[in-house]
Short mmCIF file of C-alpha atoms in Angstrom, two decimals:
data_model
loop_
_atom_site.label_atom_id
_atom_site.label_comp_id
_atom_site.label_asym_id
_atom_site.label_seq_id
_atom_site.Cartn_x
_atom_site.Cartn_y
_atom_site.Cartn_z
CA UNK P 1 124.13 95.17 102.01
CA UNK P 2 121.30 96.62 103.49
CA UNK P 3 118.59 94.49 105.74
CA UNK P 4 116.08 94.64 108.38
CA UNK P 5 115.15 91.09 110.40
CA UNK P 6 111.78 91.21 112.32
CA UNK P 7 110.60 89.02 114.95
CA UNK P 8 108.82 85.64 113.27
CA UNK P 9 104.81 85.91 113.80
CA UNK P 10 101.90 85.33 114.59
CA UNK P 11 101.97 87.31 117.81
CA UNK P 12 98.73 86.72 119.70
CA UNK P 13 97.60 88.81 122.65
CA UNK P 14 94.55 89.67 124.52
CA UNK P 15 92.96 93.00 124.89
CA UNK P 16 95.07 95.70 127.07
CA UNK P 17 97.93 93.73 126.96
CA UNK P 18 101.47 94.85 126.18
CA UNK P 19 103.09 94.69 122.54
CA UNK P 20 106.82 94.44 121.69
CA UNK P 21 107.68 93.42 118.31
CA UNK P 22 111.43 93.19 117.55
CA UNK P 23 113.27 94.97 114.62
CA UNK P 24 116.98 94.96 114.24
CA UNK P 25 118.72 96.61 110.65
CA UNK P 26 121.99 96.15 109.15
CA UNK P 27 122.92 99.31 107.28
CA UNK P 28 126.48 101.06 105.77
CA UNK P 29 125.00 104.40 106.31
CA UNK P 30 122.84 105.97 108.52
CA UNK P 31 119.14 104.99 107.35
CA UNK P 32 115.97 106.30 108.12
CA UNK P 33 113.76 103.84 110.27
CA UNK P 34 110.30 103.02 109.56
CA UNK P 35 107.09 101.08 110.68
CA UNK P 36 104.35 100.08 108.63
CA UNK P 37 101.19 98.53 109.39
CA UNK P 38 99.08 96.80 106.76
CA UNK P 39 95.44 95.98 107.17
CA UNK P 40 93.63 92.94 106.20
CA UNK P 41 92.83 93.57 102.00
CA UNK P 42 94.66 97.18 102.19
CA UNK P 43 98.03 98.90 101.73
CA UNK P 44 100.70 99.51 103.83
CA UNK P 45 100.42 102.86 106.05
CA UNK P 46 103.18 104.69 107.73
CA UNK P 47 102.58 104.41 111.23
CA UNK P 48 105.78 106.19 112.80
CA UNK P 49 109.16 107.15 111.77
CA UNK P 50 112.78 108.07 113.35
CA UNK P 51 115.44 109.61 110.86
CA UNK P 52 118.43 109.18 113.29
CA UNK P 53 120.02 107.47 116.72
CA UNK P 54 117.74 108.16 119.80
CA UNK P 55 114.98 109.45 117.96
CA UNK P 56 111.21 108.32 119.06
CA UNK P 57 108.83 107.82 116.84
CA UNK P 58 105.14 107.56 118.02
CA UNK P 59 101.57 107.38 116.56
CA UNK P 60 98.17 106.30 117.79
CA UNK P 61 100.10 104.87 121.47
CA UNK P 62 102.80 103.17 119.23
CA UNK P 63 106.39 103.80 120.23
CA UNK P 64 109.81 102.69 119.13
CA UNK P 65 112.96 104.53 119.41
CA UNK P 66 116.26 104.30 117.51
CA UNK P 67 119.12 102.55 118.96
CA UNK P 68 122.32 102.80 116.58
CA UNK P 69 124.43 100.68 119.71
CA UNK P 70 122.18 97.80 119.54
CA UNK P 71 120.75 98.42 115.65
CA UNK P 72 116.88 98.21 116.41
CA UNK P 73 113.92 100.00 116.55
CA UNK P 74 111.48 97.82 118.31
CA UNK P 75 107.42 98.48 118.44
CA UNK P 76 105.78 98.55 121.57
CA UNK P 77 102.23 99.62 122.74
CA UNK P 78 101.36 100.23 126.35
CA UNK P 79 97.81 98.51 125.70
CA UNK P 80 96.27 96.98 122.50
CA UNK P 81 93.30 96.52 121.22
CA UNK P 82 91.30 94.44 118.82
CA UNK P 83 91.41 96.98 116.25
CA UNK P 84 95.33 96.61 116.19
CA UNK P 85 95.20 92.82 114.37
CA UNK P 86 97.26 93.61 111.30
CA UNK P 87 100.50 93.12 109.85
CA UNK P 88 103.26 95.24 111.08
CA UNK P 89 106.56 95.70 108.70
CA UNK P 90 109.84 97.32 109.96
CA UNK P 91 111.90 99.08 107.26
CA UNK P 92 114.96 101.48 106.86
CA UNK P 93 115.81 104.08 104.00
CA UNK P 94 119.48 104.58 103.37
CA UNK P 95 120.01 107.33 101.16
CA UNK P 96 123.58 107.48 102.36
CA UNK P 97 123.75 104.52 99.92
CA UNK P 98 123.48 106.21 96.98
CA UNK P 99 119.90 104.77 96.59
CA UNK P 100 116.59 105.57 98.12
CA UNK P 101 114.70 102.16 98.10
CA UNK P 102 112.88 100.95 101.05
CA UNK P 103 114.12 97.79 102.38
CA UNK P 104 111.53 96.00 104.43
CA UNK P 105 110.78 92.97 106.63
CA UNK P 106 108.93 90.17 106.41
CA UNK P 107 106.54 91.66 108.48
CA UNK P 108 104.92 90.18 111.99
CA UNK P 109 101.40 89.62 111.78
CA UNK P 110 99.19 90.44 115.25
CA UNK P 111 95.81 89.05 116.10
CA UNK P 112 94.28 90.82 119.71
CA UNK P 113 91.80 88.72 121.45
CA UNK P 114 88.97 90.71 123.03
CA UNK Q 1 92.19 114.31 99.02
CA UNK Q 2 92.15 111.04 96.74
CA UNK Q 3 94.92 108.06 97.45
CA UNK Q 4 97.06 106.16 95.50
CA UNK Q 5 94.82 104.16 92.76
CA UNK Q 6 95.58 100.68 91.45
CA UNK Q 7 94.12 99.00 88.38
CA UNK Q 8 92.95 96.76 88.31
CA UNK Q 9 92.51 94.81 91.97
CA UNK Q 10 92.85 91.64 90.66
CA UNK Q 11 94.06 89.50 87.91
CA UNK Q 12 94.26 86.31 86.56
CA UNK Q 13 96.46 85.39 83.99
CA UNK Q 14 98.30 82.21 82.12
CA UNK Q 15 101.91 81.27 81.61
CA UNK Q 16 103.76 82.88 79.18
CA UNK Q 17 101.30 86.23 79.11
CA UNK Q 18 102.26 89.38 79.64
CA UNK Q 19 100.68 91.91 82.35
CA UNK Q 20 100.37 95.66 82.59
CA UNK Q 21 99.25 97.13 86.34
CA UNK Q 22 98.58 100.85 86.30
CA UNK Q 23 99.27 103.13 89.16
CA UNK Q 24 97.83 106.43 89.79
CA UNK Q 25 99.52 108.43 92.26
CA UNK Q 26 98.29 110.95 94.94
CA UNK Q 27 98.09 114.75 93.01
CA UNK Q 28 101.06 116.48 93.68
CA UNK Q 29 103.14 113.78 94.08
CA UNK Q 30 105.92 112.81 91.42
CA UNK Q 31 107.65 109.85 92.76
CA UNK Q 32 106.23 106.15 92.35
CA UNK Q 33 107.86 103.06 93.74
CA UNK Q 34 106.70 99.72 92.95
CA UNK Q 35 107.08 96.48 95.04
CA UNK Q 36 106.09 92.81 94.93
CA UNK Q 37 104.15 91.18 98.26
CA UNK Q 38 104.54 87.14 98.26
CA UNK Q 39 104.35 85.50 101.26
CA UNK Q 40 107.55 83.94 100.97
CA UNK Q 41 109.62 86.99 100.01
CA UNK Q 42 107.97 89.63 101.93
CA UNK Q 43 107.69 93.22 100.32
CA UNK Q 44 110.41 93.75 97.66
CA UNK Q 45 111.58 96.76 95.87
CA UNK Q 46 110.76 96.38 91.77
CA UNK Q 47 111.66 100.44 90.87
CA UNK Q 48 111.20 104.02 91.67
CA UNK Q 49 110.07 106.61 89.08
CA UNK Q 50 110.59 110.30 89.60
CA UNK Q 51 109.95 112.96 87.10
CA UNK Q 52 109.36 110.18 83.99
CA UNK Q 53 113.32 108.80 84.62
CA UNK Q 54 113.55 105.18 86.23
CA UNK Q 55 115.84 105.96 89.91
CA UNK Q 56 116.21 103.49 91.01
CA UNK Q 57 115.94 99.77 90.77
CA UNK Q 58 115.69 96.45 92.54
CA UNK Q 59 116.96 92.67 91.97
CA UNK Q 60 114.16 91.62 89.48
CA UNK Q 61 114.96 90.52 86.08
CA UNK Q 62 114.67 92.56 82.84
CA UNK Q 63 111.01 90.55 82.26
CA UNK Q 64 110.23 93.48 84.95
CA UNK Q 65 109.54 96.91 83.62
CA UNK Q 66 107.76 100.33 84.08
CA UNK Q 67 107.81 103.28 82.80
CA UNK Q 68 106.00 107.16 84.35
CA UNK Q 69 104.15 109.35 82.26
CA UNK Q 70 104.60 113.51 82.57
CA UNK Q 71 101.21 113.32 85.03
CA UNK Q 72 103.18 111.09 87.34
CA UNK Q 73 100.78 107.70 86.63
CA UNK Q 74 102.92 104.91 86.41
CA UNK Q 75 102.65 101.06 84.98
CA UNK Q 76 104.36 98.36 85.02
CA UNK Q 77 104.91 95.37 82.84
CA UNK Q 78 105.84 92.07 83.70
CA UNK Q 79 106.55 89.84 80.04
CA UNK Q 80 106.75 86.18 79.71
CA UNK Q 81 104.88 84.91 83.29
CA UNK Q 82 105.55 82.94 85.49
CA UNK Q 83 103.90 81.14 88.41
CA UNK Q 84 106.38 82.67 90.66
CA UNK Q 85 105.13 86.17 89.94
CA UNK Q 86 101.99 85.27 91.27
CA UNK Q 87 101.74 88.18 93.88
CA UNK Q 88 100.23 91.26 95.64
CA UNK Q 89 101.97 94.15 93.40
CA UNK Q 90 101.55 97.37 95.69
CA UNK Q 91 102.93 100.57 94.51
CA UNK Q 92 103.64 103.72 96.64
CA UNK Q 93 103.59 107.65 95.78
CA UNK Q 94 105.29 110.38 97.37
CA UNK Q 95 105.91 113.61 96.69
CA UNK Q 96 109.98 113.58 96.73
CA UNK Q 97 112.45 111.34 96.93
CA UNK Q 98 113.86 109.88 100.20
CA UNK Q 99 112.67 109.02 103.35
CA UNK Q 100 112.24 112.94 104.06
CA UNK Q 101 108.79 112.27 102.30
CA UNK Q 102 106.10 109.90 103.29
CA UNK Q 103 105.21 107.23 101.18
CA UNK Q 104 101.50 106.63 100.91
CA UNK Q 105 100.62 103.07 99.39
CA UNK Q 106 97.36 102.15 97.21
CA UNK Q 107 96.03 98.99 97.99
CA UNK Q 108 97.73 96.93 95.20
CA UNK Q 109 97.18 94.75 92.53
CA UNK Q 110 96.45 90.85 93.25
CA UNK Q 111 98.29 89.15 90.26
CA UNK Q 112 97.85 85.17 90.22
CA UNK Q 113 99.55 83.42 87.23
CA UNK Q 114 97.78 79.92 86.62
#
C-alpha cells in the first residue's frame, strides 16, 4: 500500500541556517505530493504542493521538488528563522488508487535557535 | 472568510463513554475528512464525507463513525472509549474531492479518555 517515511526529529538549527528535511513515498499510482506545517496548539496548513514528477513546489522560501526516480520530495529552505519552529508533515494523495485519503508522516518537528 | 470550526477544543471523558466532536467546515466547501493525531501513530485517516455520503474510509474500527449533514457540518462519534483514543481529532474541509483542492484544517479537538 500506500506510505510516506519522513526523516526522525527533532531537527535543531540556528537562525539563517540551511533546512533539509527528508521525505520519501511508496505509491501504486502516481500521487499528489504534499507538505504541511503545523504550529504549536493549531492545525495543519498546506505549505506547498507538486501534483507530478519534476514539479517544484514553493511557499514562503520553502522548496521541494518531485523526484519519481528516487521517490522523494524533500523540504529545504535557503535560510530559517525562528518563526519556522513547527512541525512539518510530508504526505501524498493517490487518487489513482481508487481512493482520495491523505496519507501522511509522522511528521519532523523543527526548533530554530536565534 | 471564516475557517474550519471544531467543537469543542477539548474533552475529557471516562472509559466506556461515548463522544461526539462537531466539525464546521469553511462555506462553500462540501467535503470533510477526519483524522486522529497521537503521538505514536502520527496523523491517520478516520473518513471523508462529500455531499452527506461517507467516501471514503480508513483502518479504524466500526466504534468510529460520522455522519455530514446537507450544510456540509460534520460529527463524529467514537462509542465505547478507550484510553487509546485519547488524541488530537483534527478534521479538514475542502471544497472537492482530491488533491486538486486544498484542504484547510481547523485546529482540532483534544480528546483525553481517563
Amino acid at each position: 500500500g500506500n506510505s510516506v517515511t519522513q526523516m526522525e526529529g527533532p531537527v535543531t538549527l540556528s537562525e539563517e541556517a540551511f533546512l533539509t528535511i527528508n521525505c520519501t513515498y511508496t505509491a501504486t499510482g502516481y500521487p499528489s505530493l504534499f507538505w504541511y506545517v503545523q504550529y504549536p496548539g493549531e492545525g495543519l496548513q498546506l505549505l506547498l504542493k507538486a501534483t507530478k514528477a519534476d514539479d517544484k513546489g514553493s511557499n514562503k522560501g520553502f522548496e521541494a521538488t518531485y523526484r519519481k526516480e528516487t521517490t522523494s520530495f524533500h523540504l529545504e529552505k535557503g535560510s530559517v528563522q525562528v518563526s519556522d519552529s513547527a512541525v512539518y508533515f510530508c504526505a501524498l494523495s493517490d487518487p489513482t488508487s481508487g481512493t482520495y485519503k491523505y496519507i501522511f508522516g509522522t511528521g519532523t518537528r523543527l526548533k530554530v535557535l536565534a | 472568510k471564516a475557517g474550519v470550526t471544531q467543537t469543542p477544543r477539548y474533552l475529557i471523558k471516562t472509559r466506556g463513554q461515548q463522544v461526539t466532536l462537531s466539525c464546521s467546515p469553511i462555506s462553500g466547501h462540501r467535503s470533510v475528512s477526519w483524522y486522529q493525531q497521537t503521538p505514536g501513530q502520527g496523523l491517520q485517516f478516520l473518513f471523508e464525507y462529500f455531499s452527506e455520503t461517507q467516501r471514503n474510509k480508513g483502518n479504524f474500527p466500526g466504534r468510529f463513525s460520522g455522519r455530514q449533514f446537507s450544510n456540509s457540518r460534520s460529527e463524529m462519534n467514537v462509542s465505547t472509549l478507550e484510553l487509546g483514543d485519547s488524541a488530537l481529532y483534527l478534521c479538514a474541509s475542502s471544497q472537492g474531492q482530491g488533491p486538486t483542492y486544498e484542504q484547510y484544517f481547523g485546529p482540532g479537538t483534544r480528546l483525553t479518555v481517563t
